[in-house]
Amino acid sequence: MAAEQSPGPATMSIGKLENIAYQIGVHVMTKGDKVESRILALGTYRFYLLASVKDHLKTETNFHFLELTSLVGKSNSLNYEPQLTCHYGNKSVEIHFKKTSDVEDVVQHIVLSLQTTFLEVDISKIISLQLEDESSIKKIHNAAEQARNFPDEPEPCGGYSRMYMCLSSYYNTAYREEVAWDIDTIYMAQNNKELNLNDFDHLDPKIFAAIIAALEHNKWFNRLYIFKAKLNTEALDAIVKIFKSSSCITDCEIVGIHAASVIQTAVNFSLKDFGANLGQALASNKHLALTRLDLSRNNLEDKGVIAIASALAGANINLKVLNLSRTGMTSKGASAIGSAFKSNHQIQSSLTNLNMSDNSLKGDNMSWSDFLSNPHHISHLDLSNSDCQLSTLFTALVIGCADVMEEINISGNYFVNKKVKDFVIPSTIEG
């Protein structure tokens, strides 16, 4: 099962495939342990196995390098030919080569392609490399370290455009030159570190996932702003992935987002699931740096809010602003937020702005408001139009933050749930 170098130029384009930088003839095992010839082609970010069918090439295997979980190289036990097993997603493909150096060339191409794109990331933490030849793996690691420590030249905005190109390939969406130009030229000239998705809302929403996902390993941007954008499930998942690992994003405003198509609203698109997934991501990130989180006007419901509250309860962050206005939560979600604040003394000390307006927070005798009676530093509080019973709320506020409160909006609520003549105004607020 010898591998043969494929004829042709070092760089070629095969049909609609991205430009191919490396190609080699290999053998693969098919059904019934049959050995067949294939062409292994590597693009900038994609892996292809091509079969010759009559007078054209057919793509049998196609995946992005970021889908890889491990690359395992060893000698075949029967004929000692070198082989490489690529594990990606829940699939794998086993390829047989002629020389060990061919395995090394393939692995090195994949590693360096990703390493030169994500300079701040140790690629070995993304893809597990297991090669029998220790000299090969040492050579590949040295090449990756060289790429990380001595890049050709600094790229604008932390290399965002190169990352965006890689993610466009990952999502199989068009790479838009105007996105890269805006980032490299306008953002860079203004030293703008807030990625505003609305700068690109005139483009096809299908490309938003790549624009967002490029932030996952980017160290330049520290703010993400999305207002009333059309997002598909891939874009929502990209947001979740960012907050699983990002140590740079401090300000996040995702306001009033909605489905990119009507078809998605029934099955695939659920903002309460997005809220739950985001909460899990925040909870798993030990390097979270959020100081501002605005998820207002998104129908997260209690499921999403409770997940976010659970994450905040254990987060080691100095959160200053939290906006959950008009998120569809009830007193159940508000209670989860209150419990999170009571258990996280760091947030008690840092939080200055809290907005839970335009939600129905009545019920449970306003027990969720207990956290306001504990010492905290909330100076701006908005609970307007939230069905609050103000008599209970004032009792908590007087105890907890009367001396630090600068602005409070409680319009659209009711004062008592009993006859006014039976109610005595607390002396602390009687004036």
PDB file of C-alpha atoms in Angstrom, residues 195-201 203-213 224-240 242-243 252-266 268-271 274-275 278 294-298 300:
ATOM      1  CA  LEU A 195     -16.632  44.704  17.452  1.00  0.00           C
ATOM      2  CA  ASN A 196     -19.986  46.106  16.379  1.00  0.00           C
ATOM      3  CA  LEU A 197     -21.869  43.537  14.328  1.00  0.00           C
ATOM      4  CA  ASN A 198     -24.239  46.258  13.160  1.00  0.00           C
ATOM      5  CA  ASP A 199     -21.391  47.702  11.091  1.00  0.00           C
ATOM      6  CA  PHE A 200     -22.006  44.730   8.801  1.00  0.00           C
ATOM      7  CA  ASP A 201     -25.798  44.372   9.022  1.00  0.00           C
ATOM      8  CA  LEU A 203     -24.484  41.935   4.494  1.00  0.00           C
ATOM      9  CA  ASP A 204     -25.960  38.427   4.372  1.00  0.00           C
ATOM     10  CA  PRO A 205     -26.659  37.279   7.973  1.00  0.00           C
ATOM     11  CA  LYS A 206     -25.169  33.889   7.057  1.00  0.00           C
ATOM     12  CA  ILE A 207     -21.675  35.361   7.424  1.00  0.00           C
ATOM     13  CA  PHE A 208     -22.286  36.668  10.963  1.00  0.00           C
ATOM     14  CA  ALA A 209     -21.230  33.385  12.579  1.00  0.00           C
ATOM     15  CA  ALA A 210     -17.713  33.703  11.129  1.00  0.00           C
ATOM     16  CA  ILE A 211     -17.457  37.396  12.070  1.00  0.00           C
ATOM     17  CA  ILE A 212     -18.408  36.587  15.668  1.00  0.00           C
ATOM     18  CA  ALA A 213     -16.426  33.337  15.989  1.00  0.00           C
ATOM     19  CA  LEU A 224     -18.918  42.855  21.588  1.00  0.00           C
ATOM     20  CA  TYR A 225     -21.987  44.819  20.516  1.00  0.00           C
ATOM     21  CA  ILE A 226     -24.997  43.297  18.728  1.00  0.00           C
ATOM     22  CA  PHE A 227     -28.297  45.195  18.449  1.00  0.00           C
ATOM     23  CA  LYS A 228     -31.444  43.788  16.854  1.00  0.00           C
ATOM     24  CA  ALA A 229     -29.435  41.608  14.482  1.00  0.00           C
ATOM     25  CA  LYS A 230     -30.687  38.560  12.602  1.00  0.00           C
ATOM     26  CA  LEU A 231     -28.719  35.608  13.970  1.00  0.00           C
ATOM     27  CA  ASN A 232     -28.933  31.946  13.016  1.00  0.00           C
ATOM     28  CA  THR A 233     -28.119  29.078  15.371  1.00  0.00           C
ATOM     29  CA  GLU A 234     -24.490  28.970  14.200  1.00  0.00           C
ATOM     30  CA  ALA A 235     -24.043  32.617  15.195  1.00  0.00           C
ATOM     31  CA  LEU A 236     -25.592  31.965  18.619  1.00  0.00           C
ATOM     32  CA  ASP A 237     -23.310  28.964  19.106  1.00  0.00           C
ATOM     33  CA  ALA A 238     -20.340  31.149  18.124  1.00  0.00           C
ATOM     34  CA  ILE A 239     -21.226  33.605  20.915  1.00  0.00           C
ATOM     35  CA  VAL A 240     -21.390  30.739  23.397  1.00  0.00           C
ATOM     36  CA  ILE A 242     -16.412  32.869  22.792  1.00  0.00           C
ATOM     37  CA  PHE A 243     -17.460  32.963  26.424  1.00  0.00           C
ATOM     38  CA  CYS A 252     -20.977  42.328  26.052  1.00  0.00           C
ATOM     39  CA  GLU A 253     -24.176  43.888  24.743  1.00  0.00           C
ATOM     40  CA  ILE A 254     -26.485  41.511  22.869  1.00  0.00           C
ATOM     41  CA  VAL A 255     -29.811  43.312  22.619  1.00  0.00           C
ATOM     42  CA  GLY A 256     -33.047  42.350  20.878  1.00  0.00           C
ATOM     43  CA  ILE A 257     -31.678  39.651  18.568  1.00  0.00           C
ATOM     44  CA  HIS A 258     -34.038  37.568  16.444  1.00  0.00           C
ATOM     45  CA  ALA A 259     -34.057  34.639  14.049  1.00  0.00           C
ATOM     46  CA  ALA A 260     -32.444  34.993  10.635  1.00  0.00           C
ATOM     47  CA  SER A 261     -35.350  33.096   9.066  1.00  0.00           C
ATOM     48  CA  VAL A 262     -38.890  32.214  10.019  1.00  0.00           C
ATOM     49  CA  ILE A 263     -38.185  28.498   9.499  1.00  0.00           C
ATOM     50  CA  GLN A 264     -35.671  28.463  12.351  1.00  0.00           C
ATOM     51  CA  THR A 265     -38.042  29.887  14.960  1.00  0.00           C
ATOM     52  CA  ALA A 266     -40.010  26.687  15.483  1.00  0.00           C
ATOM     53  CA  ASN A 268     -33.722  25.306  15.976  1.00  0.00           C
ATOM     54  CA  PHE A 269     -33.944  28.851  17.281  1.00  0.00           C
ATOM     55  CA  SER A 270     -34.646  29.237  20.996  1.00  0.00           C
ATOM     56  CA  LEU A 271     -33.382  32.198  22.971  1.00  0.00           C
ATOM     57  CA  PHE A 274     -29.235  30.243  24.068  1.00  0.00           C
ATOM     58  CA  GLY A 275     -29.425  31.768  27.549  1.00  0.00           C
ATOM     59  CA  LEU A 278     -24.455  30.952  27.536  1.00  0.00           C
ATOM     60  CA  ASP A 294     -26.515  43.451  28.627  1.00  0.00           C
ATOM     61  CA  LEU A 295     -28.941  40.802  27.388  1.00  0.00           C
ATOM     62  CA  SER A 296     -32.019  43.021  27.376  1.00  0.00           C
ATOM     63  CA  ARG A 297     -34.933  42.546  24.969  1.00  0.00           C
ATOM     64  CA  ASN A 298     -34.131  38.864  24.465  1.00  0.00           C
ATOM     65  CA  LEU A 300     -34.487  34.266  27.688  1.00  0.00           C
TER      66      LEU A 300
END
